[in-house]
Amino acid sequence: ENRDYALAEQAFEKEIDTHKDNAYAYLYLTLIQYSKNEYGKALSSVNNALKYIPKKNKPFKSACLHQRALINRSLAKMDAALSDLDEAIKLDPKNADAYQERAQLYYMQGKYDLSDADYKKMIQIDQDNMYPVMGMGRNEISRGNYQNAIDMFDNVIALYYDYSSAYSFRAEAYMKSGRFMEAASDIVKALEI
């Protein structure tokens, strides 16, 4: 909580030295190592977390798989990342973070319909979450459906007036549709925020 990752890392390593089967300590260690871009160590730690996790704790296993997917994506192992996310979602169908990550991977692969489907699942889980609407708007830009994208970003701005990314994404849609004055206005607003 104090963001003293060095001290936290020492504490979790000490815990693991004492209790080699503490899956929870391994996951927290994974988070610290991942934040430091130590992907090899993070992968080893998360694999140990998955090895020792109680079988009944499906949400925790889902969280571990989601974290391993993030590591795999950082290592450019997209198929492994997608596989982990598929399993994470099966274990915990309400894991909105796993849907968001999988939607991002689908977007990166140009699979916009699959990405949209995951964003729609996120909305079912949390109707107030702006990120799936932002993601679907970005997908619309990639499809060339600029007005649809603008409409989506309009909705986000109506709910979250001070969210700068909504303005910058809408500016991109405006630019690509030749509406440069509106794009300029949104860029200024995003920078002001």
Short mmCIF file of C-alpha atoms in Angstrom, two decimals:
data_model
loop_
_atom_site.label_atom_id
_atom_site.label_comp_id
_atom_site.label_asym_id
_atom_site.label_seq_id
_atom_site.Cartn_x
_atom_site.Cartn_y
_atom_site.Cartn_z
CA GLU A 1 0.00 0.00 0.00
CA ASN A 2 2.93 2.38 0.61
CA ARG A 3 4.40 1.61 -2.84
CA ASP A 4 7.60 0.39 -1.24
CA TYR A 5 8.02 -2.44 -3.72
CA ALA A 6 11.54 -3.34 -2.61
CA LEU A 7 10.38 -3.92 0.96
CA ALA A 8 7.26 -5.75 -0.21
CA GLU A 9 9.34 -7.98 -2.49
CA GLN A 10 11.62 -8.88 0.42
CA ALA A 11 8.61 -9.68 2.60
CA PHE A 12 7.03 -11.95 -0.02
CA GLU A 13 10.33 -13.71 -0.69
CA LYS A 14 10.74 -14.28 3.05
CA GLU A 15 7.20 -15.66 3.21
CA ILE A 16 7.96 -18.04 0.31
CA ASP A 17 11.19 -19.17 2.00
CA THR A 18 9.10 -20.11 5.03
CA HIS A 19 6.01 -21.40 3.18
CA LYS A 20 7.02 -22.61 -0.27
CA ASP A 21 3.42 -23.41 -1.17
CA ASN A 22 1.92 -19.94 -0.53
CA ALA A 23 0.24 -19.23 -3.87
CA TYR A 24 -0.91 -15.80 -2.74
CA ALA A 25 2.64 -14.65 -1.94
CA TYR A 26 3.78 -15.87 -5.36
CA LEU A 27 1.07 -13.83 -7.08
CA TYR A 28 1.98 -10.65 -5.22
CA LEU A 29 5.62 -11.29 -6.04
CA THR A 30 4.57 -11.70 -9.69
CA LEU A 31 2.89 -8.29 -9.67
CA ILE A 32 6.02 -6.62 -8.32
CA GLN A 33 8.33 -8.39 -10.77
CA TYR A 34 6.03 -7.59 -13.70
CA SER A 35 5.98 -3.91 -12.71
CA LYS A 36 9.81 -3.97 -12.88
CA ASN A 37 9.74 -5.65 -16.34
CA GLU A 38 11.37 -8.77 -14.87
CA TYR A 39 9.29 -11.04 -17.07
CA GLY A 40 11.29 -14.23 -16.56
CA LYS A 41 11.04 -13.95 -12.77
CA ALA A 42 7.38 -12.94 -12.99
CA LEU A 43 6.58 -15.93 -15.19
CA SER A 44 8.29 -18.28 -12.76
CA SER A 45 6.42 -16.75 -9.81
CA VAL A 46 3.01 -16.89 -11.46
CA ASN A 47 3.59 -20.49 -12.52
CA ASN A 48 4.34 -21.31 -8.87
CA ALA A 49 1.18 -19.49 -7.83
CA LEU A 50 -0.80 -21.65 -10.26
CA LYS A 51 0.97 -24.77 -9.00
CA TYR A 52 0.04 -24.18 -5.36
CA ILE A 53 -3.34 -22.49 -5.62
CA PRO A 54 -6.22 -24.27 -3.85
CA LYS A 55 -8.40 -25.87 -6.54
CA LYS A 56 -11.57 -24.39 -5.05
CA ASN A 57 -10.38 -20.81 -5.49
CA LYS A 58 -11.39 -20.28 -9.11
CA PRO A 59 -11.38 -16.44 -9.01
CA PHE A 60 -7.79 -16.45 -7.73
CA LYS A 61 -6.72 -18.93 -10.40
CA SER A 62 -8.43 -16.73 -12.97
CA ALA A 63 -6.47 -13.72 -11.66
CA CYS A 64 -3.22 -15.70 -11.93
CA LEU A 65 -3.99 -16.71 -15.51
CA HIS A 66 -4.84 -13.12 -16.37
CA GLN A 67 -1.51 -12.00 -14.95
CA ARG A 68 0.34 -14.69 -16.88
CA ALA A 69 -1.44 -13.50 -20.03
CA LEU A 70 -0.07 -10.01 -19.44
CA ILE A 71 3.43 -11.43 -19.10
CA ASN A 72 3.01 -13.52 -22.26
CA ARG A 73 1.79 -10.47 -24.17
CA SER A 74 4.89 -8.57 -23.00
CA LEU A 75 6.97 -11.46 -24.33
CA ALA A 76 5.06 -11.34 -27.68
CA LYS A 77 3.55 -14.79 -27.03
CA MET A 78 0.06 -13.85 -28.19
CA ASP A 79 -1.30 -17.40 -28.58
CA ALA A 80 -0.24 -18.27 -25.03
CA ALA A 81 -1.76 -15.03 -23.75
CA LEU A 82 -5.08 -15.74 -25.49
CA SER A 83 -5.11 -19.30 -24.16
CA ASP A 84 -4.58 -18.05 -20.59
CA LEU A 85 -7.32 -15.47 -20.99
CA ASP A 86 -9.75 -18.03 -22.39
CA GLU A 87 -9.15 -20.23 -19.35
CA ALA A 88 -9.32 -17.28 -16.94
CA ILE A 89 -12.73 -16.30 -18.32
CA LYS A 90 -14.01 -19.88 -18.11
CA LEU A 91 -12.99 -20.04 -14.46
CA ASP A 92 -14.43 -16.62 -13.60
CA PRO A 93 -16.94 -15.33 -16.17
CA LYS A 94 -17.21 -12.05 -14.22
CA ASN A 95 -13.50 -11.22 -14.58
CA ALA A 96 -13.94 -7.96 -16.51
CA ASP A 97 -10.17 -7.36 -16.59
CA ALA A 98 -9.62 -10.62 -18.47
CA TYR A 99 -12.28 -9.66 -21.02
CA GLN A 100 -10.63 -6.27 -21.45
CA GLU A 101 -7.21 -7.79 -22.01
CA ARG A 102 -8.57 -10.35 -24.48
CA ALA A 103 -10.47 -7.61 -26.33
CA GLN A 104 -7.18 -5.70 -26.62
CA LEU A 105 -5.40 -8.75 -28.04
CA TYR A 106 -8.20 -9.29 -30.56
CA TYR A 107 -7.94 -5.62 -31.53
CA MET A 108 -4.20 -6.00 -32.08
CA GLN A 109 -4.92 -8.97 -34.37
CA GLY A 110 -7.58 -7.05 -36.32
CA LYS A 111 -10.37 -9.29 -34.98
CA TYR A 112 -12.73 -6.40 -34.23
CA ASP A 113 -15.92 -8.46 -33.96
CA LEU A 114 -14.37 -10.69 -31.30
CA SER A 115 -13.00 -7.62 -29.55
CA ASP A 116 -16.46 -6.02 -29.56
CA ALA A 117 -18.01 -9.20 -28.14
CA ASP A 118 -15.65 -9.07 -25.17
CA TYR A 119 -16.33 -5.38 -24.63
CA LYS A 120 -20.06 -6.11 -24.63
CA LYS A 121 -19.51 -8.78 -21.95
CA MET A 122 -17.68 -6.16 -19.88
CA ILE A 123 -20.69 -3.87 -20.13
CA GLN A 124 -22.94 -6.71 -18.91
CA ILE A 125 -20.66 -7.08 -15.89
CA ASP A 126 -20.38 -3.34 -15.17
CA GLN A 127 -22.66 -0.94 -17.04
CA ASP A 128 -20.80 2.11 -15.71
CA ASN A 129 -17.44 1.06 -17.12
CA MET A 130 -16.31 3.48 -19.85
CA TYR A 131 -13.45 1.35 -21.15
CA PRO A 132 -15.51 -1.08 -23.22
CA VAL A 133 -17.26 1.81 -24.98
CA MET A 134 -13.86 3.40 -25.64
CA GLY A 135 -12.59 0.09 -27.01
CA MET A 136 -15.57 -0.37 -29.30
CA GLY A 137 -15.12 3.21 -30.52
CA ARG A 138 -11.50 2.49 -31.31
CA ASN A 139 -12.61 -0.63 -33.20
CA GLU A 140 -15.03 1.52 -35.21
CA ILE A 141 -12.16 3.85 -36.16
CA SER A 142 -10.18 0.83 -37.37
CA ARG A 143 -13.16 -0.30 -39.45
CA GLY A 144 -13.49 3.16 -40.97
CA ASN A 145 -16.87 3.80 -39.31
CA TYR A 146 -15.91 7.22 -38.02
CA GLN A 147 -19.38 8.55 -37.19
CA ASN A 148 -20.14 5.42 -35.13
CA ALA A 149 -16.89 6.00 -33.26
CA ILE A 150 -17.71 9.66 -32.69
CA ASP A 151 -21.12 8.71 -31.31
CA MET A 152 -19.52 6.27 -28.87
CA PHE A 153 -16.98 8.83 -27.67
CA ASP A 154 -19.81 11.37 -27.33
CA ASN A 155 -21.49 8.96 -24.91
CA VAL A 156 -18.33 8.58 -22.85
CA ILE A 157 -17.82 12.36 -22.73
CA ALA A 158 -21.42 12.85 -21.63
CA LEU A 159 -20.77 10.58 -18.64
CA TYR A 160 -17.13 11.45 -17.94
CA TYR A 161 -16.59 15.04 -19.06
CA ASP A 162 -12.99 15.18 -17.80
CA TYR A 163 -11.72 11.95 -19.40
CA SER A 164 -9.04 13.22 -21.77
CA SER A 165 -8.68 10.03 -23.81
CA ALA A 166 -12.28 10.28 -25.00
CA TYR A 167 -11.45 13.65 -26.56
CA SER A 168 -8.21 12.45 -28.12
CA PHE A 169 -9.84 9.35 -29.61
CA ARG A 170 -12.77 11.40 -30.89
CA ALA A 171 -10.26 13.85 -32.40
CA GLU A 172 -8.74 10.97 -34.34
CA ALA A 173 -12.17 10.00 -35.69
CA TYR A 174 -12.87 13.63 -36.61
CA MET A 175 -9.52 13.92 -38.41
CA LYS A 176 -10.04 10.73 -40.38
CA SER A 177 -13.48 11.95 -41.45
CA GLY A 178 -12.07 15.33 -42.55
CA ARG A 179 -13.61 17.36 -39.71
CA PHE A 180 -10.42 19.17 -38.76
CA MET A 181 -11.85 22.06 -36.73
CA GLU A 182 -13.71 19.66 -34.44
CA ALA A 183 -10.57 17.54 -34.18
CA ALA A 184 -8.51 20.58 -33.21
CA SER A 185 -11.05 21.55 -30.56
CA ASP A 186 -10.92 18.05 -29.05
CA ILE A 187 -7.12 17.99 -29.06
CA VAL A 188 -7.06 21.29 -27.17
CA LYS A 189 -9.63 19.97 -24.69
CA ALA A 190 -7.64 16.77 -24.13
CA LEU A 191 -4.50 18.81 -23.49
CA GLU A 192 -6.34 21.11 -21.10
CA ILE A 193 -7.50 18.13 -19.07
#
